[in-house]
Amino acid sequence: MTALQQGTTEVVDPVPGAGAPHLPDQPDLVQLLTPEGERVEHPDYRLDISDDELRGLYRDLALVRRWDAEATALQRQGELGIWASLLGQEAAQVGAGRALVDGDMAFPTYREHGVAWTRGVDPLHVMSLFRGVDQGGWDPVARSFNLYTVVIGAQTLHATGYAMGLQRDGAENAALAFLGDGATSQGEVNEAMIWASTFAAPVVFFCQNNQYAISVPIERQSRVPLYQRAAGFGFPGVRVDGNDVLAVLAVTRAALAAAREGSGPTFIEAFTYRMGAHTTSDDPTRYRLAGELEEWKLRDPIARLKAHLSRTGIAGPEFFTAVDAEGDELAARIRKGTVEMPDPAGTEMFDHVFAEQTPELAQQREEFVAYHASFEGEQ
Amino acid sequence: MAELRQFKLPDVGEGLTEGEILSWLVAVGDSVTVNQPLCEVETAKAAVELPSPFAGTVTELLFDAGTTVDVGAPIITIDVGGGSDAAPAEDAPTGSGLIGETNANGRTAVLVGYGPRSTEAKRRPRRGQPVAAAQVTAPQVLPEADHSPAHTPLLATAPDARVKPVRHGGLEAARAAEAAAARRPADPAASASSATAGRGALRPLAKPPVRKYAKELGIDLTTVRGTGEGGVITRADVDAALAPPAEPQGAAAGDTRIPIKGVRKHTAAAMVASAFTAPHVTEFLTVDVTRTMKLRERLATRPELAGVKVSPLLFVAKALLLAAERHPMVNSSWDEAAQEIVVHGAVNLGIAAATPRGLIVPNVKDAGRLSLAELAGALTELTETARAGKTQPQDMTGGTITITNVGVFGVDTGTPILNPGESAILAFGAVRAMPWVHKGKVVPRQVTTLALSFDHRIVDGELGSRFLADVGALLHDPGTALAF
């Protein structure tokens, strides 16, 4: 047995789709780009897209993944309190984010880094939240991207309320509510859907079904495919291949257009997979098998677009090298910016509680300052 | 000029206080890049790799693998000077906020920016209380350049950082106890002192299963000396207390520790590589092999087969070879690098052999072309050479499919693990006289169980099943071979 092959078995950059057990028979799954990188047509969802846009989507996906990898490393180095990785869900997020137009508003969970990216949010403004320096540093109105919501499913109510506001303003825009598969079991989400349905509110519920509510598999969360639940609320439900950025873009565009036109809500189930841990505090090997992860690696959202771009000649090696280099620059900027973030002044906790400061808080702030001034030396 | 930075163990979960260094992935002298994995650390929540925050050269590993380390303790020293002549003065560590450095205010960045302080652990004094101030701000005792770092106190209040804070129960204590028990055989002196230090007047430290165990045995834990870290009472301690002084060495005295090396090491690596690379499926088939056994008796007397061993294994091997000819895909390999499946032209039939050196799998080259007599001769020679410990390396490489004969141990079947690089392995169980339905009646028949494990990347359930069924059919009725 001396000459036994003991090489590493990790597939770093698998041939997309090679031997991939295709998704279980899902006749309703909308797909425009197969795991092998083949463009296919769908009768209901057409997508006319330029080469520039395709390259742009690839760049989005690759840069978001690079950011995510750097953030995970920074957490392991003690620079972030926690990090919720989006690894594997890039296409679902970028596709959905790129479907938004001016005036639309997105309501994220705490994992929507890819959507944040498409809305032009500086990654450092997300990092500051996970470093515990602030509550998220971006302007939700300017970026049309609400602050991260950590309470599971609460943002679906915010989005529905916002959409009803749009409706009353007569604005031709829509709200896009993000949620995970686990959130569909929350009361708020069901309430939000009932209200949205009843009022035909211009809101799209974009559910990334990444197969696990932390450790609970989807089979133990729902007796029916999630998208079929929409029928019970009285609006359409669509299941899209969440690892296919083109299909996600097409489906979300169509749903947002319908909402803007007054056709009411849509529920989109982006069928995807969380390839990393729930957060850096989680160990997925305790509740799922390595084989499952390997299967999903073969459906990787980035590898399939790369295969498509390469095969069609839309992008060549120099393009991919340039994107990689840009990713490394981005990562370096994120690292430096995160590590150098100053601790916030203690008084900041009083400053943003209300839009207008209240006398009670102002007084507490003064007392806080005086208390700290009562010590010797520098703080 | 050397510019040393230390990486302190961060809290990789939420609110964790310690982690065990499972293994180092770098060694002293290695150059590392930012985010290169340095070590694997297991906490109560997860086992994770720690990526390097620095680029440079490793100058010191401050803890051995297997050690449980408190969050905030430096674990590695890295020279980030990169051999440049002069380190710029403004690069001095103070206040740069990097991990492994203490800021001017004594903070060490570990988690959310508020790590443990190594300078002061007390509050700043209130104005107008000079006496207290003098007491607390005094000790500036840690010389800058000294890193005998394993013992750097984390808190000024800790009398000695080597003495772990005693926790009463809880996962940390249990894990520490297990780790300590596994790591070193009992050291009576040390454990006695730590037990004294740890126990005090409180209830003795033991994890819940050990408490339950002691209770079941009627042992009062206050009478048991804990040999675990911090005086924690282990299961072995309870056992020792039950069987009084006879065992002065204490807990682990009966255990033997065998270094993992040689064939054992290769076997382990091969099995792990195989089990976690090839998705295994195992199928079973119980077969009436009475006719094969009768055929064996008849053939054994034939002159062609004189002088060779006509064993049941021979017939299993022949059946497998005939079936493999019909289903060539089972005789193939997965070439990950080339992204190709290699369908082998010849069947190099491996036979798993237990030898004094351990498990080896020599193979018969191009076994499909051998006559029954030649195959019998080859198998006999192969097993005898293996048992004599004289198998040559070339006999162990190039195998394409394997038989493991667990029946010789009187075992019915098993779920064999593929010999790495192969797509199928057949386990052959004991042949027993069993009650069996034969021609509509229950009669005693010679019955065995076959188990086929295959690499599901290459072999689908249908192919695996057909292959196994063919092997079974040939053993059930050797005459079937005429149809193959």
Short mmCIF file of C-alpha atoms in Angstrom, two decimals, chain A residues 101-279:
data_model
loop_
_atom_site.label_atom_id
_atom_site.label_comp_id
_atom_site.label_asym_id
_atom_site.label_seq_id
_atom_site.Cartn_x
_atom_site.Cartn_y
_atom_site.Cartn_z
CA VAL A 101 -34.74 50.21 -10.68
CA ASP A 102 -34.62 53.75 -9.32
CA GLY A 103 -37.33 54.31 -6.78
CA ASP A 104 -37.65 50.67 -5.77
CA MET A 105 -36.71 49.84 -2.20
CA ALA A 106 -35.03 46.69 -0.88
CA PHE A 107 -35.51 45.29 2.62
CA PRO A 108 -32.66 42.91 3.45
CA THR A 109 -32.02 40.35 6.17
CA TYR A 110 -28.51 40.28 7.61
CA ARG A 111 -27.00 38.20 4.80
CA GLU A 112 -27.77 40.36 1.76
CA HIS A 113 -24.21 41.53 1.10
CA GLY A 114 -24.66 40.80 -2.58
CA VAL A 115 -27.74 42.99 -2.77
CA ALA A 116 -25.95 45.70 -0.80
CA TRP A 117 -23.20 45.56 -3.39
CA THR A 118 -25.63 46.07 -6.27
CA ARG A 119 -27.14 49.05 -4.46
CA GLY A 120 -23.74 50.72 -4.21
CA VAL A 121 -23.37 50.29 -0.46
CA ASP A 122 -19.71 50.56 0.56
CA PRO A 123 -18.68 47.15 1.95
CA LEU A 124 -17.04 48.94 4.86
CA HIS A 125 -20.45 50.22 5.91
CA VAL A 126 -21.52 46.61 6.23
CA MET A 127 -18.30 45.59 7.94
CA SER A 128 -18.78 48.27 10.61
CA LEU A 129 -22.05 46.60 11.59
CA PHE A 130 -20.39 43.20 12.02
CA ARG A 131 -17.50 44.79 13.88
CA GLY A 132 -19.93 46.26 16.36
CA VAL A 133 -18.91 49.81 15.56
CA ASP A 134 -22.32 50.96 14.39
CA GLN A 135 -25.69 49.63 13.28
CA GLY A 136 -24.85 49.74 9.60
CA GLY A 137 -23.31 52.85 8.12
CA TRP A 138 -25.22 53.46 4.92
CA ASP A 139 -28.08 55.85 4.22
CA PRO A 140 -31.07 53.57 3.53
CA VAL A 141 -32.91 56.23 1.55
CA ALA A 142 -29.98 57.29 -0.60
CA ARG A 143 -29.13 53.66 -1.40
CA SER A 144 -32.76 52.45 -1.61
CA PHE A 145 -31.59 49.67 0.64
CA ASN A 146 -32.91 49.46 4.16
CA LEU A 147 -30.70 48.64 7.13
CA TYR A 148 -30.04 44.98 7.83
CA THR A 149 -32.80 43.40 9.88
CA VAL A 150 -31.64 40.74 12.29
CA VAL A 151 -35.09 39.86 13.64
CA ILE A 152 -36.15 36.96 11.43
CA GLY A 153 -38.83 37.96 8.96
CA ALA A 154 -39.61 41.39 10.46
CA GLN A 155 -38.50 43.14 7.28
CA THR A 156 -41.36 41.57 5.32
CA LEU A 157 -43.76 43.70 7.35
CA HIS A 158 -41.61 46.79 6.78
CA ALA A 159 -41.56 46.08 3.06
CA THR A 160 -45.30 45.50 2.88
CA GLY A 161 -45.98 48.70 4.77
CA TYR A 162 -43.59 50.60 2.53
CA ALA A 163 -45.26 49.12 -0.54
CA MET A 164 -48.66 50.21 0.70
CA GLY A 165 -47.17 53.67 1.12
CA LEU A 166 -45.92 53.60 -2.49
CA GLN A 167 -49.40 52.58 -3.55
CA ARG A 168 -50.97 55.47 -1.70
CA ASP A 169 -48.42 57.89 -3.14
CA GLY A 170 -49.31 56.66 -6.60
CA ALA A 171 -45.67 55.88 -7.24
CA GLU A 172 -44.87 53.34 -9.94
CA ASN A 173 -42.33 51.52 -7.85
CA ALA A 174 -42.12 48.37 -5.81
CA ALA A 175 -40.58 47.01 -2.64
CA LEU A 176 -38.42 43.90 -2.62
CA ALA A 177 -38.49 41.97 0.66
CA PHE A 178 -35.75 39.45 1.28
CA LEU A 179 -36.26 36.46 3.51
CA GLY A 180 -34.92 32.99 4.06
CA ASP A 181 -36.65 29.63 4.09
CA GLY A 182 -36.70 29.58 7.89
CA ALA A 183 -38.49 32.94 7.99
CA THR A 184 -41.48 31.48 6.16
CA SER A 185 -42.37 29.78 9.43
CA GLN A 186 -42.56 33.12 11.23
CA GLY A 187 -45.88 34.74 12.04
CA GLU A 188 -44.75 38.14 10.73
CA VAL A 189 -44.05 36.76 7.30
CA ASN A 190 -47.47 35.21 7.03
CA GLU A 191 -49.09 38.43 8.26
CA ALA A 192 -47.10 40.43 5.75
CA MET A 193 -48.23 38.18 2.91
CA ILE A 194 -51.86 38.35 3.94
CA TRP A 195 -51.74 42.15 4.03
CA ALA A 196 -49.81 42.37 0.79
CA SER A 197 -52.30 40.09 -0.89
CA THR A 198 -55.38 41.80 0.48
CA PHE A 199 -54.20 45.25 -0.58
CA ALA A 200 -52.46 44.06 -3.76
CA ALA A 201 -49.42 45.90 -2.44
CA PRO A 202 -46.52 46.37 -4.86
CA VAL A 203 -44.13 44.08 -3.00
CA VAL A 204 -42.12 41.07 -4.09
CA PHE A 205 -41.18 38.48 -1.49
CA PHE A 206 -37.79 37.12 -2.48
CA CYS A 207 -37.09 33.98 -0.49
CA GLN A 208 -33.63 32.47 -0.71
CA ASN A 209 -34.28 28.86 0.12
CA ASN A 210 -30.78 27.85 1.13
CA GLN A 211 -32.13 24.56 2.49
CA TYR A 212 -31.40 25.20 6.15
CA ALA A 213 -32.89 27.36 8.90
CA ILE A 214 -29.57 27.35 10.74
CA SER A 215 -29.55 23.57 11.26
CA VAL A 216 -33.14 22.63 10.42
CA PRO A 217 -33.48 21.25 6.89
CA ILE A 218 -36.26 22.47 4.64
CA GLU A 219 -37.95 19.06 4.78
CA ARG A 220 -38.71 19.74 8.39
CA GLN A 221 -40.00 23.23 7.74
CA SER A 222 -42.54 22.71 5.01
CA ARG A 223 -44.72 19.93 3.66
CA VAL A 224 -44.95 21.61 0.27
CA PRO A 225 -42.42 23.42 -1.89
CA LEU A 226 -42.28 26.94 -0.52
CA TYR A 227 -43.34 28.65 -3.74
CA GLN A 228 -46.61 26.72 -3.65
CA ARG A 229 -47.54 28.45 -0.43
CA ALA A 230 -48.13 31.66 -2.36
CA ALA A 231 -51.29 30.16 -3.85
CA GLY A 232 -52.78 29.99 -0.39
CA PHE A 233 -52.22 33.71 0.08
CA GLY A 234 -53.68 34.44 -3.32
CA PHE A 235 -50.72 35.54 -5.40
CA PRO A 236 -48.31 33.82 -7.78
CA GLY A 237 -45.35 31.82 -6.56
CA VAL A 238 -42.34 31.03 -8.73
CA ARG A 239 -39.42 28.73 -8.09
CA VAL A 240 -36.22 29.86 -9.76
CA ASP A 241 -32.79 28.28 -9.82
CA GLY A 242 -31.13 30.53 -7.26
CA ASN A 243 -27.68 29.63 -8.55
CA ASP A 244 -28.57 30.92 -12.00
CA VAL A 245 -28.05 34.66 -11.98
CA LEU A 246 -29.78 35.11 -15.32
CA ALA A 247 -32.94 33.29 -14.29
CA VAL A 248 -33.06 35.16 -11.00
CA LEU A 249 -32.67 38.46 -12.83
CA ALA A 250 -35.42 37.62 -15.32
CA VAL A 251 -37.87 36.30 -12.75
CA THR A 252 -37.33 39.16 -10.31
CA ARG A 253 -37.61 41.74 -13.07
CA ALA A 254 -40.92 40.26 -14.16
CA ALA A 255 -42.25 40.14 -10.59
CA LEU A 256 -41.21 43.73 -9.85
CA ALA A 257 -42.74 44.91 -13.13
CA ALA A 258 -46.00 43.20 -12.25
CA ALA A 259 -45.97 44.82 -8.82
CA ARG A 260 -45.31 48.28 -10.26
CA GLU A 261 -48.21 47.82 -12.68
CA GLY A 262 -50.62 47.11 -9.86
CA SER A 263 -50.81 43.33 -10.25
CA GLY A 264 -49.92 42.80 -6.61
CA PRO A 265 -47.28 40.68 -4.93
CA THR A 266 -45.27 37.70 -6.11
CA PHE A 267 -43.44 35.13 -4.03
CA ILE A 268 -40.12 34.06 -5.52
CA GLU A 269 -38.40 31.00 -4.14
CA ALA A 270 -34.76 31.13 -5.20
CA PHE A 271 -33.66 27.52 -4.81
CA THR A 272 -30.05 27.72 -3.64
CA TYR A 273 -27.65 26.44 -1.03
CA ARG A 274 -25.70 28.00 1.78
CA MET A 275 -22.26 26.57 1.11
CA GLY A 276 -20.76 27.92 4.30
CA ALA A 277 -21.87 28.03 7.90
CA HIS A 278 -25.01 29.87 9.03
CA THR A 279 -22.66 32.35 10.67
#
